[in-house]
Tab-separated table of C-alpha atoms in Angstrom:
chain	number	residue	atom	x	y	z
A	1	UNK	CA	-4.078	-18.246	-25.272
A	2	UNK	CA	-5.681	-14.842	-25.608
A	3	UNK	CA	-4.315	-11.349	-25.150
A	4	UNK	CA	-6.750	-8.484	-24.720
A	5	UNK	CA	-5.514	-4.905	-24.838
A	6	UNK	CA	-6.938	-1.516	-25.703
A	7	UNK	CA	-9.334	-1.804	-22.775
A	8	UNK	CA	-10.887	1.428	-21.586
A	9	UNK	CA	-11.066	1.789	-17.825
A	10	UNK	CA	-13.468	4.400	-16.546
A	11	UNK	CA	-12.896	5.474	-12.962
A	12	UNK	CA	-14.885	7.698	-10.675
A	13	UNK	CA	-13.864	9.396	-7.448
A	14	UNK	CA	-15.851	7.024	-5.280
A	15	UNK	CA	-13.744	4.065	-6.446
A	16	UNK	CA	-10.567	6.014	-5.757
A	17	UNK	CA	-11.739	7.138	-2.320
A	18	UNK	CA	-12.525	3.538	-1.361
A	19	UNK	CA	-8.920	2.716	-2.214
A	20	UNK	CA	-7.878	5.504	0.165
A	21	UNK	CA	-9.982	3.883	2.891
A	22	UNK	CA	-12.635	6.629	2.668
A	23	UNK	CA	-16.304	5.721	2.394
A	24	UNK	CA	-17.958	9.110	2.824
A	25	UNK	CA	-17.124	11.492	0.016
A	26	UNK	CA	-18.757	14.378	1.858
A	27	UNK	CA	-16.191	14.212	4.655
A	28	UNK	CA	-13.191	14.819	2.396
A	29	UNK	CA	-11.569	18.260	2.150
A	30	UNK	CA	-12.351	20.007	-1.172
A	31	UNK	CA	-8.621	20.474	-1.812
A	32	UNK	CA	-8.111	16.719	-1.744
A	33	UNK	CA	-11.130	16.090	-3.969
A	34	UNK	CA	-9.763	18.655	-6.426
A	35	UNK	CA	-6.398	16.922	-6.421
A	36	UNK	CA	-8.057	13.562	-7.136
A	37	UNK	CA	-9.864	15.204	-10.089
A	38	UNK	CA	-6.582	16.614	-11.355
A	39	UNK	CA	-4.756	13.293	-10.993
A	40	UNK	CA	-7.580	11.360	-12.652
A	41	UNK	CA	-7.442	13.767	-15.595
A	42	UNK	CA	-3.648	13.511	-15.852
A	43	UNK	CA	-3.860	9.712	-15.630
A	44	UNK	CA	-5.804	9.744	-18.884
A	45	UNK	CA	-3.931	12.685	-20.473
A	46	UNK	CA	-0.552	11.060	-19.847
A	47	UNK	CA	-1.837	7.590	-20.756
A	48	UNK	CA	-0.651	6.175	-17.446
A	49	UNK	CA	-3.017	3.225	-17.775
A	50	UNK	CA	-2.072	0.529	-20.269
A	51	UNK	CA	-4.575	-2.183	-19.354
A	52	UNK	CA	-4.069	-5.657	-20.741
A	53	UNK	CA	-5.309	-9.140	-19.953
A	54	UNK	CA	-3.697	-12.471	-20.833
A	55	UNK	CA	-5.556	-15.693	-20.263
A	56	UNK	CA	-5.874	-19.280	-21.325
A	57	UNK	CA	-8.413	-22.018	-20.717
A	58	UNK	CA	-7.510	-25.560	-19.663
A	59	UNK	CA	-9.543	-28.703	-19.217
A	60	UNK	CA	-9.649	-30.028	-15.655
A	61	UNK	CA	-8.752	-33.704	-15.368
A	62	UNK	CA	-8.967	-34.244	-11.608
A	63	UNK	CA	-9.972	-32.330	-8.500
A	64	UNK	CA	-8.380	-33.552	-5.283
A	65	UNK	CA	-8.847	-32.422	-1.684
A	66	UNK	CA	-6.177	-29.753	-1.939
A	67	UNK	CA	-5.031	-29.818	-5.536
A	68	UNK	CA	-6.311	-29.598	-9.052
A	69	UNK	CA	-4.864	-31.480	-11.992
A	70	UNK	CA	-5.218	-30.077	-15.489
A	71	UNK	CA	-5.168	-32.313	-18.510
A	72	UNK	CA	-1.805	-30.922	-19.581
A	73	UNK	CA	-0.470	-32.526	-16.326
A	74	UNK	CA	-0.046	-29.240	-14.472
A	75	UNK	CA	-0.936	-29.535	-10.797
A	76	UNK	CA	-2.129	-26.511	-8.841
A	77	UNK	CA	-2.005	-27.015	-5.083
A	78	UNK	CA	-4.807	-25.147	-3.371
A	79	UNK	CA	-7.564	-26.318	-1.053
A	80	UNK	CA	-9.482	-23.112	-1.773
A	81	UNK	CA	-9.365	-23.781	-5.497
A	82	UNK	CA	-10.539	-27.371	-5.028
A	83	UNK	CA	-13.595	-26.226	-3.108
A	84	UNK	CA	-14.336	-23.530	-5.682
A	85	UNK	CA	-14.289	-25.691	-8.777
A	86	UNK	CA	-16.123	-28.833	-7.792
A	87	UNK	CA	-18.384	-29.241	-10.796
A	88	UNK	CA	-16.016	-27.224	-12.981
A	89	UNK	CA	-15.033	-28.583	-16.369
A	90	UNK	CA	-12.430	-26.038	-17.366
A	91	UNK	CA	-10.161	-23.621	-15.594
A	92	UNK	CA	-9.231	-20.190	-16.896
A	93	UNK	CA	-5.952	-18.753	-15.727
A	94	UNK	CA	-5.710	-15.000	-16.177
A	95	UNK	CA	-3.197	-12.242	-15.504
A	96	UNK	CA	-4.080	-8.590	-15.926
A	97	UNK	CA	-2.131	-5.393	-15.462
A	98	UNK	CA	-2.371	-1.642	-15.874
A	99	UNK	CA	1.298	-1.578	-16.868
A	100	UNK	CA	4.287	0.151	-15.281
A	101	UNK	CA	3.700	3.823	-16.141
A	102	UNK	CA	1.442	4.747	-13.243
A	103	UNK	CA	3.740	3.073	-10.719
A	104	UNK	CA	6.685	4.993	-12.126
A	105	UNK	CA	4.780	8.261	-11.717
A	106	UNK	CA	3.892	7.324	-8.105
A	107	UNK	CA	7.573	6.633	-7.395
A	108	UNK	CA	8.516	9.976	-8.935
A	109	UNK	CA	5.987	11.814	-6.757
A	110	UNK	CA	7.174	10.053	-3.597
A	111	UNK	CA	10.828	10.672	-4.462
A	112	UNK	CA	10.017	14.277	-5.319
A	113	UNK	CA	8.610	14.865	-1.849
A	114	UNK	CA	5.010	14.941	-3.053
A	115	UNK	CA	3.615	12.073	-0.986
A	116	UNK	CA	-0.019	13.196	-1.188
A	117	UNK	CA	0.056	13.046	-4.976
A	118	UNK	CA	1.873	9.716	-4.755
A	119	UNK	CA	-0.683	8.291	-2.340
A	120	UNK	CA	-3.703	9.447	-4.333
A	121	UNK	CA	-2.279	8.292	-7.663
A	122	UNK	CA	-1.479	4.925	-6.111
A	123	UNK	CA	-5.143	4.735	-5.079
A	124	UNK	CA	-6.170	5.516	-8.662
A	125	UNK	CA	-3.935	2.656	-9.812
A	126	UNK	CA	-5.479	0.250	-7.304
A	127	UNK	CA	-8.979	1.280	-8.376
A	128	UNK	CA	-7.949	0.725	-12.007
A	129	UNK	CA	-6.756	-2.806	-11.194
A	130	UNK	CA	-10.078	-3.456	-9.406
A	131	UNK	CA	-11.918	-2.422	-12.574
A	132	UNK	CA	-9.644	-4.543	-14.730
A	133	UNK	CA	-10.316	-7.600	-12.550
A	134	UNK	CA	-14.043	-6.992	-13.058
A	135	UNK	CA	-13.442	-6.764	-16.805
A	136	UNK	CA	-11.510	-10.033	-16.676
A	137	UNK	CA	-14.426	-11.689	-14.879
A	138	UNK	CA	-16.809	-10.411	-17.571
A	139	UNK	CA	-14.556	-11.909	-20.253
A	140	UNK	CA	-14.612	-15.234	-18.448
A	141	UNK	CA	-18.402	-15.075	-18.213
A	142	UNK	CA	-18.427	-14.717	-22.001
A	143	UNK	CA	-16.075	-17.696	-22.348
A	144	UNK	CA	-18.402	-19.684	-20.099
A	145	UNK	CA	-21.502	-18.653	-22.042
A	146	UNK	CA	-19.905	-19.746	-25.318
A	147	UNK	CA	-19.540	-23.217	-23.804
A	148	UNK	CA	-22.956	-23.264	-22.179
A	149	UNK	CA	-21.312	-22.987	-18.751
A	150	UNK	CA	-21.294	-20.642	-15.787
A	151	UNK	CA	-18.162	-18.981	-14.447
A	152	UNK	CA	-17.120	-19.191	-10.797
A	153	UNK	CA	-15.925	-16.384	-8.565
A	154	UNK	CA	-12.243	-15.598	-9.117
A	155	UNK	CA	-9.595	-16.523	-6.582
A	156	UNK	CA	-5.961	-15.505	-6.486
A	157	UNK	CA	-2.745	-16.859	-4.977
A	158	UNK	CA	-2.104	-15.234	-1.625
A	159	UNK	CA	-5.551	-15.832	-0.137
A	160	UNK	CA	-5.903	-18.454	2.620
A	161	UNK	CA	-5.683	-21.930	1.089
A	162	UNK	CA	-3.968	-20.715	-2.067
A	163	UNK	CA	-0.253	-20.175	-1.382
A	164	UNK	CA	1.507	-17.396	-3.240
A	165	UNK	CA	4.084	-19.988	-4.349
A	166	UNK	CA	1.409	-21.289	-6.739
A	167	UNK	CA	2.033	-18.171	-8.801
A	168	UNK	CA	4.852	-20.110	-10.442
A	169	UNK	CA	2.770	-22.921	-11.996
A	170	UNK	CA	0.054	-20.415	-12.902
A	171	UNK	CA	2.537	-18.239	-14.762
A	172	UNK	CA	3.607	-21.290	-16.761
A	173	UNK	CA	0.035	-21.507	-17.994
A	174	UNK	CA	-0.527	-17.960	-19.172
A	175	UNK	CA	1.563	-15.792	-21.530
A	176	UNK	CA	1.994	-13.026	-18.979
A	177	UNK	CA	5.296	-11.856	-20.468
A	178	UNK	CA	3.360	-10.750	-23.533
A	179	UNK	CA	1.585	-8.145	-21.411
A	180	UNK	CA	4.775	-7.238	-19.565
A	181	UNK	CA	4.119	-9.024	-16.259
A	182	UNK	CA	6.777	-11.138	-14.579
A	183	UNK	CA	7.279	-12.660	-11.166
A	184	UNK	CA	9.849	-11.414	-8.683
A	185	UNK	CA	11.692	-14.231	-6.847
A	186	UNK	CA	9.192	-13.963	-3.977
A	187	UNK	CA	6.238	-14.512	-6.318
A	188	UNK	CA	5.146	-10.864	-6.306
A	189	UNK	CA	4.060	-9.603	-9.701
A	190	UNK	CA	5.970	-6.832	-11.425
A	191	UNK	CA	4.422	-4.364	-12.208
A	192	UNK	CA	2.743	-4.527	-8.819
A	193	UNK	CA	-0.465	-3.052	-10.202
A	194	UNK	CA	-1.325	-6.440	-11.659
A	195	UNK	CA	-3.574	-9.311	-10.633
A	196	UNK	CA	-3.567	-13.026	-11.285
A	197	UNK	CA	-6.569	-15.255	-10.848
A	198	UNK	CA	-8.215	-18.514	-11.722
A	199	UNK	CA	-11.873	-18.919	-12.607
A	200	UNK	CA	-13.649	-22.239	-13.083
A	201	UNK	CA	-16.090	-22.831	-15.930
A	202	UNK	CA	-18.765	-25.518	-15.712
A	203	UNK	CA	-22.422	-26.363	-15.332
A	204	UNK	CA	-22.319	-25.936	-11.571
A	205	UNK	CA	-19.512	-23.824	-10.165
A	206	UNK	CA	-19.237	-21.866	-6.942
A	207	UNK	CA	-20.201	-18.222	-7.088
A	208	UNK	CA	-19.469	-16.454	-3.820
A	209	UNK	CA	-21.108	-13.258	-2.744
A	210	UNK	CA	-18.706	-10.388	-2.093
A	211	UNK	CA	-19.304	-10.536	1.668
A	212	UNK	CA	-18.173	-14.161	1.760
A	213	UNK	CA	-15.134	-13.362	-0.374
A	214	UNK	CA	-14.222	-10.506	2.002
A	215	UNK	CA	-14.670	-12.794	5.026
A	216	UNK	CA	-12.267	-15.358	3.525
A	217	UNK	CA	-9.542	-12.799	2.820
A	218	UNK	CA	-6.366	-12.555	4.920
A	219	UNK	CA	-7.103	-8.892	5.484
A	220	UNK	CA	-10.684	-9.365	6.652
A	221	UNK	CA	-9.984	-8.005	10.146
A	222	UNK	CA	-7.996	-4.958	9.167
A	223	UNK	CA	-8.903	-4.135	5.552
A	224	UNK	CA	-9.668	-0.474	4.900
A	225	UNK	CA	-10.894	-1.231	1.389
A	226	UNK	CA	-13.658	-3.762	2.048
A	227	UNK	CA	-16.433	-3.801	-0.511
A	228	UNK	CA	-18.861	-5.166	2.054
A	229	UNK	CA	-19.019	-3.860	5.619
A	230	UNK	CA	-18.316	-6.310	8.453
B	1	UNK	CA	-2.794	35.287	16.987
B	2	UNK	CA	-1.647	32.541	19.353
B	3	UNK	CA	-3.252	29.256	18.436
B	4	UNK	CA	-4.364	30.452	15.001
B	5	UNK	CA	-1.546	28.607	13.274
B	6	UNK	CA	-2.316	25.448	15.213
B	7	UNK	CA	-5.965	25.717	14.187
B	8	UNK	CA	-5.157	26.479	10.532
B	9	UNK	CA	-3.007	23.359	10.309
B	10	UNK	CA	-5.517	21.224	12.174
B	11	UNK	CA	-8.239	22.392	9.770
B	12	UNK	CA	-5.941	21.840	6.777
B	13	UNK	CA	-6.175	25.495	5.729
B	14	UNK	CA	-2.924	25.449	3.792
B	15	UNK	CA	-2.826	29.024	2.493
B	16	UNK	CA	-3.863	30.448	5.860
B	17	UNK	CA	-1.284	28.344	7.707
B	18	UNK	CA	1.515	29.457	5.393
B	19	UNK	CA	0.407	33.099	5.628
B	20	UNK	CA	0.376	32.960	9.424
B	21	UNK	CA	3.791	31.298	9.560
B	22	UNK	CA	5.310	34.014	7.340
B	23	UNK	CA	3.559	36.742	9.316
B	24	UNK	CA	4.856	35.412	12.623
B	25	UNK	CA	8.361	35.106	11.243
B	26	UNK	CA	8.280	38.645	9.813
B	27	UNK	CA	7.087	40.010	13.140
B	28	UNK	CA	10.132	38.529	14.844
B	29	UNK	CA	8.584	35.574	16.594
B	30	UNK	CA	11.000	32.839	17.625
B	31	UNK	CA	11.057	30.331	14.745
B	32	UNK	CA	11.239	27.460	17.222
B	33	UNK	CA	7.947	28.544	18.773
B	34	UNK	CA	6.383	28.742	15.274
B	35	UNK	CA	7.515	25.182	14.704
B	36	UNK	CA	6.161	24.162	18.091
B	37	UNK	CA	2.783	25.709	17.352
B	38	UNK	CA	2.743	23.951	13.978
B	39	UNK	CA	3.480	20.604	15.591
B	40	UNK	CA	0.625	21.212	18.020
B	41	UNK	CA	-1.584	21.330	14.945
B	42	UNK	CA	-0.183	17.964	13.909
B	43	UNK	CA	-1.123	16.564	17.315
B	44	UNK	CA	-4.739	17.543	16.664
B	45	UNK	CA	-4.523	16.032	13.183
B	46	UNK	CA	-3.234	12.821	14.751
B	47	UNK	CA	-6.182	12.692	17.130
B	48	UNK	CA	-8.636	13.310	14.298
B	49	UNK	CA	-6.946	10.537	12.313
B	50	UNK	CA	-7.238	8.187	15.271
B	51	UNK	CA	-10.928	8.878	15.786
B	52	UNK	CA	-11.717	8.470	12.078
B	53	UNK	CA	-12.503	12.127	11.336
B	54	UNK	CA	-9.502	12.357	9.035
B	55	UNK	CA	-8.097	9.692	6.728
B	56	UNK	CA	-4.642	9.028	5.355
B	57	UNK	CA	-4.836	11.685	2.593
B	58	UNK	CA	-5.621	14.369	5.188
B	59	UNK	CA	-2.789	13.130	7.390
B	60	UNK	CA	-0.338	13.354	4.520
B	61	UNK	CA	-1.732	16.736	3.460
B	62	UNK	CA	-1.120	18.120	6.945
B	63	UNK	CA	2.405	16.747	6.937
B	64	UNK	CA	3.054	18.482	3.617
B	65	UNK	CA	1.826	21.760	5.135
B	66	UNK	CA	4.159	21.268	8.094
B	67	UNK	CA	6.989	20.541	5.676
B	68	UNK	CA	6.300	23.816	3.834
B	69	UNK	CA	6.269	25.769	7.092
B	70	UNK	CA	9.516	24.129	8.121
B	71	UNK	CA	11.068	25.248	4.831
B	72	UNK	CA	9.828	28.827	5.409
B	73	UNK	CA	11.329	29.138	8.882
B	74	UNK	CA	14.437	27.028	8.295
B	75	UNK	CA	16.671	29.956	7.225
B	76	UNK	CA	15.794	31.755	10.466
B	77	UNK	CA	16.654	28.824	12.705
B	78	UNK	CA	20.059	28.726	14.302
B	79	UNK	CA	22.289	26.025	12.874
B	80	UNK	CA	21.930	23.740	15.876
B	81	UNK	CA	18.158	24.033	15.730
B	82	UNK	CA	18.134	23.053	12.048
B	83	UNK	CA	19.451	19.614	12.877
B	84	UNK	CA	16.936	16.818	13.216
B	85	UNK	CA	16.326	16.604	16.919
B	86	UNK	CA	13.837	13.871	17.566
B	87	UNK	CA	16.197	10.946	16.932
B	88	UNK	CA	17.431	8.516	14.323
B	89	UNK	CA	15.383	5.789	12.643
B	90	UNK	CA	16.251	3.123	10.117
B	91	UNK	CA	13.361	2.026	7.907
B	92	UNK	CA	13.092	-0.533	5.136
B	93	UNK	CA	10.827	-3.068	3.456
B	94	UNK	CA	12.159	-6.496	4.354
B	95	UNK	CA	13.749	-9.004	1.972
B	96	UNK	CA	11.408	-10.576	-0.552
B	97	UNK	CA	8.846	-7.782	-0.432
B	98	UNK	CA	8.893	-4.837	-2.812
B	99	UNK	CA	5.945	-2.799	-1.561
B	100	UNK	CA	7.046	0.740	-0.884
B	101	UNK	CA	4.182	3.202	-0.506
B	102	UNK	CA	3.389	2.417	3.128
B	103	UNK	CA	7.056	2.526	4.012
B	104	UNK	CA	7.519	5.806	2.125
B	105	UNK	CA	4.629	7.406	4.006
B	106	UNK	CA	6.068	6.322	7.357
B	107	UNK	CA	9.446	7.762	6.296
B	108	UNK	CA	7.804	11.074	5.388
B	109	UNK	CA	5.805	11.266	8.614
B	110	UNK	CA	8.861	10.530	10.743
B	111	UNK	CA	10.849	13.101	8.780
B	112	UNK	CA	8.353	15.925	9.280
B	113	UNK	CA	8.165	15.015	12.946
B	114	UNK	CA	11.848	15.769	13.312
B	115	UNK	CA	13.421	12.327	13.003
B	116	UNK	CA	16.538	11.684	10.985
B	117	UNK	CA	15.416	8.786	8.814
B	118	UNK	CA	17.666	6.337	6.987
B	119	UNK	CA	15.503	4.784	4.282
B	120	UNK	CA	16.993	1.502	3.075
B	121	UNK	CA	14.390	1.006	0.334
B	122	UNK	CA	12.649	-2.264	-0.502
B	123	UNK	CA	13.701	-5.933	-0.555
B	124	UNK	CA	16.309	-5.180	2.104
B	125	UNK	CA	18.415	-8.134	3.302
B	126	UNK	CA	18.832	-8.521	7.098
B	127	UNK	CA	22.553	-7.765	6.987
B	128	UNK	CA	21.876	-4.350	5.482
B	129	UNK	CA	19.813	-3.414	8.545
B	130	UNK	CA	22.617	-4.690	10.785
B	131	UNK	CA	25.245	-2.690	8.892
B	132	UNK	CA	23.157	0.491	9.049
B	133	UNK	CA	22.604	0.151	12.805
B	134	UNK	CA	26.365	-0.154	13.283
B	135	UNK	CA	27.025	2.806	10.986
B	136	UNK	CA	24.458	5.221	12.429
B	137	UNK	CA	23.833	4.064	16.008
B	138	UNK	CA	20.135	4.617	15.297
B	139	UNK	CA	18.113	3.355	18.275
B	140	UNK	CA	14.934	2.685	16.258
B	141	UNK	CA	14.399	0.233	13.404
B	142	UNK	CA	11.199	-0.045	11.366
B	143	UNK	CA	10.530	-3.162	9.312
B	144	UNK	CA	7.840	-2.874	6.677
B	145	UNK	CA	6.138	-5.684	4.772
B	146	UNK	CA	2.807	-6.141	3.083
B	147	UNK	CA	2.672	-9.815	2.216
B	148	UNK	CA	2.559	-12.861	4.469
B	149	UNK	CA	5.967	-13.854	3.162
B	150	UNK	CA	7.355	-10.756	4.867
B	151	UNK	CA	6.723	-12.235	8.317
B	152	UNK	CA	9.595	-14.692	7.991
B	153	UNK	CA	11.848	-11.955	6.632
B	154	UNK	CA	10.976	-9.766	9.618
B	155	UNK	CA	11.813	-12.619	11.978
B	156	UNK	CA	15.097	-13.271	10.171
B	157	UNK	CA	15.983	-9.586	10.310
B	158	UNK	CA	15.313	-9.403	14.053
B	159	UNK	CA	17.397	-12.560	14.540
B	160	UNK	CA	20.245	-11.081	12.479
B	161	UNK	CA	20.194	-7.951	14.642
B	162	UNK	CA	20.265	-10.174	17.738
B	163	UNK	CA	23.107	-12.308	16.352
B	164	UNK	CA	25.121	-9.141	15.739
B	165	UNK	CA	24.775	-8.280	19.439
B	166	UNK	CA	22.670	-5.201	18.695
B	167	UNK	CA	19.210	-6.268	19.874
B	168	UNK	CA	19.478	-4.503	23.225
B	169	UNK	CA	20.535	-1.274	21.544
B	170	UNK	CA	17.514	-0.881	19.291
B	171	UNK	CA	13.762	-0.851	19.492
B	172	UNK	CA	12.132	-2.573	16.538
B	173	UNK	CA	8.706	-1.802	15.143
B	174	UNK	CA	6.992	-3.636	12.335
B	175	UNK	CA	4.170	-2.535	10.076
B	176	UNK	CA	2.233	-3.469	6.976
B	177	UNK	CA	-1.123	-4.678	5.763
B	178	UNK	CA	-1.582	-7.784	7.872
B	179	UNK	CA	0.534	-7.142	10.923
B	180	UNK	CA	-0.990	-7.842	14.325
B	181	UNK	CA	0.126	-8.829	17.815
B	182	UNK	CA	0.625	-12.473	16.828
B	183	UNK	CA	2.940	-11.454	13.999
B	184	UNK	CA	4.810	-9.096	16.331
B	185	UNK	CA	5.459	-11.970	18.721
B	186	UNK	CA	6.433	-14.275	15.855
B	187	UNK	CA	8.894	-11.743	14.447
B	188	UNK	CA	10.321	-10.848	17.853
B	189	UNK	CA	9.707	-7.115	17.396
B	190	UNK	CA	9.013	-4.674	20.221
B	191	UNK	CA	5.836	-3.206	18.759
B	192	UNK	CA	3.715	-3.022	15.656
B	193	UNK	CA	1.919	-0.107	14.060
B	194	UNK	CA	-1.205	-0.205	11.934
B	195	UNK	CA	-0.594	3.182	10.374
B	196	UNK	CA	1.947	5.959	9.953
B	197	UNK	CA	0.764	7.913	12.994
B	198	UNK	CA	1.293	4.874	15.200
B	199	UNK	CA	4.832	4.595	13.843
B	200	UNK	CA	5.471	8.212	14.820
B	201	UNK	CA	4.008	7.806	18.291
B	202	UNK	CA	5.992	4.625	18.879
B	203	UNK	CA	9.199	6.318	17.775
B	204	UNK	CA	8.519	9.349	19.964
B	205	UNK	CA	7.842	7.073	22.903
B	206	UNK	CA	11.183	5.335	22.476
B	207	UNK	CA	13.321	8.469	22.344
C-alpha cells in the first residue's frame, strides 16, 4: 500500500467557476470574482487543503460478466468495472481526499449566515478534489509505466453499473483510515470532499474519452458541471 | 426614486441597494413598501436565474442583499409585520444522506422570502419529519437528497407521513442532484425542484 501526501494543488478561477455551474467567466459580477479570489487566497493561507492519496495494487485473477475477482479472493461486483478492465492484469484501488478543514469552514460560513462564501468555498473544495483525482490518475499512469502497462480510465462506485455498496469491499483493500477517510453507514465517504476509484493496469485497457464518461454518468441529463458539452 | 431599489437589487449593486433602503427609511417611507420593492428585485433575479443570465452565486448574493435590507428596516416594522408571513416549511436531508449545501441554500432562500423554516439537518429519519409536522403544523415539507440511495429514503419518509395520517395536510417537495419526474412519482411527492428558486416558487404556490 502507498500513502501520498504533501501534494500541492493549484487551482484557478475557471475550475472553481465550473464547479459553480458557470462556463463564461466574463458574465460573472466582479464582486463575486473578487470573493472567489479572496477565498482562494484564504484556502491556501489557512491551509484548508490537506490533500492525500492512499492506494494499493492487486493482481486480477478473473473477470466475470458483472464481477471481478482479485487474487486475494476479494470480489468486486460491477458490470461497468468488468467492461473497463478486460485485458487488465492488475487493479489499483485508490482513495483521495482534501481532508476535513475546508468542509468545516463551509459549514461555519453557512451556519454564520454567509451562504455565498459557503457556496463558493464548497466549489473550491470540489475543484480541489477534481484536481486530486487527476493527480491520482497520473500516479496510476506511473505505476502502469513501471510495469510496461497502460492505465485505464478511472471509475467510481455510484456510477451506473457500479453500486455504491461496493465501497465496502473497496475500502477493505485500501488503507483509507490512514488518510482520515471513512465510510458512513450509507457508503458515503467522510470527509465528503473525497473520491474513491479503481483503475485497471494492463497491456490493453479501456481508456474512455471524457465525453463518453460524462454520457455514462447518472447526472448526464442534469449536470451543471460537465467537462464536455452535450 | 421608485423602482431604483428594485433595479439596484436586480443588478446586484449591493452598496447602492443598501444606501437606497436607508434613504427611503430615513425619509419616512413605509418599511413594508421598502420590503415589497426589494422583493420585486428578487423576482427579476429569479427570472434572470431561470433564463441563465444569472447563476447560483448571483442568486445567493441577491438573497444576502435582501437579508441585509431586511435587517436595516426590521426595527421600523411593527411587531406583527416582523413575523414571518409567507408560511411554515420543514426541510431536511433524508436518512442515509449527509449532503447539506443544497439543502442549506434552499433554507436560506425560503427564509429571505419570508418563510418560517424548520431545518432538521442531514440524515433525518422519517419519524423526525412526522414529529415536526405534528409539532409545527407546517403545511410544506422539503426532502433533500443527493445520492441515488436517497430515493428510497424519500419514499419511506412520504410513507411515514402518510401512515401518521398527515399526508393530506402537507405538500411535499423533493430536490437534489438527480431528482426528476420519475423519482417524484417513485417517492410519492407532490413536486420536485431542480434548484432553490424552484423550491421557493413551489412553496409560494402552495401557500
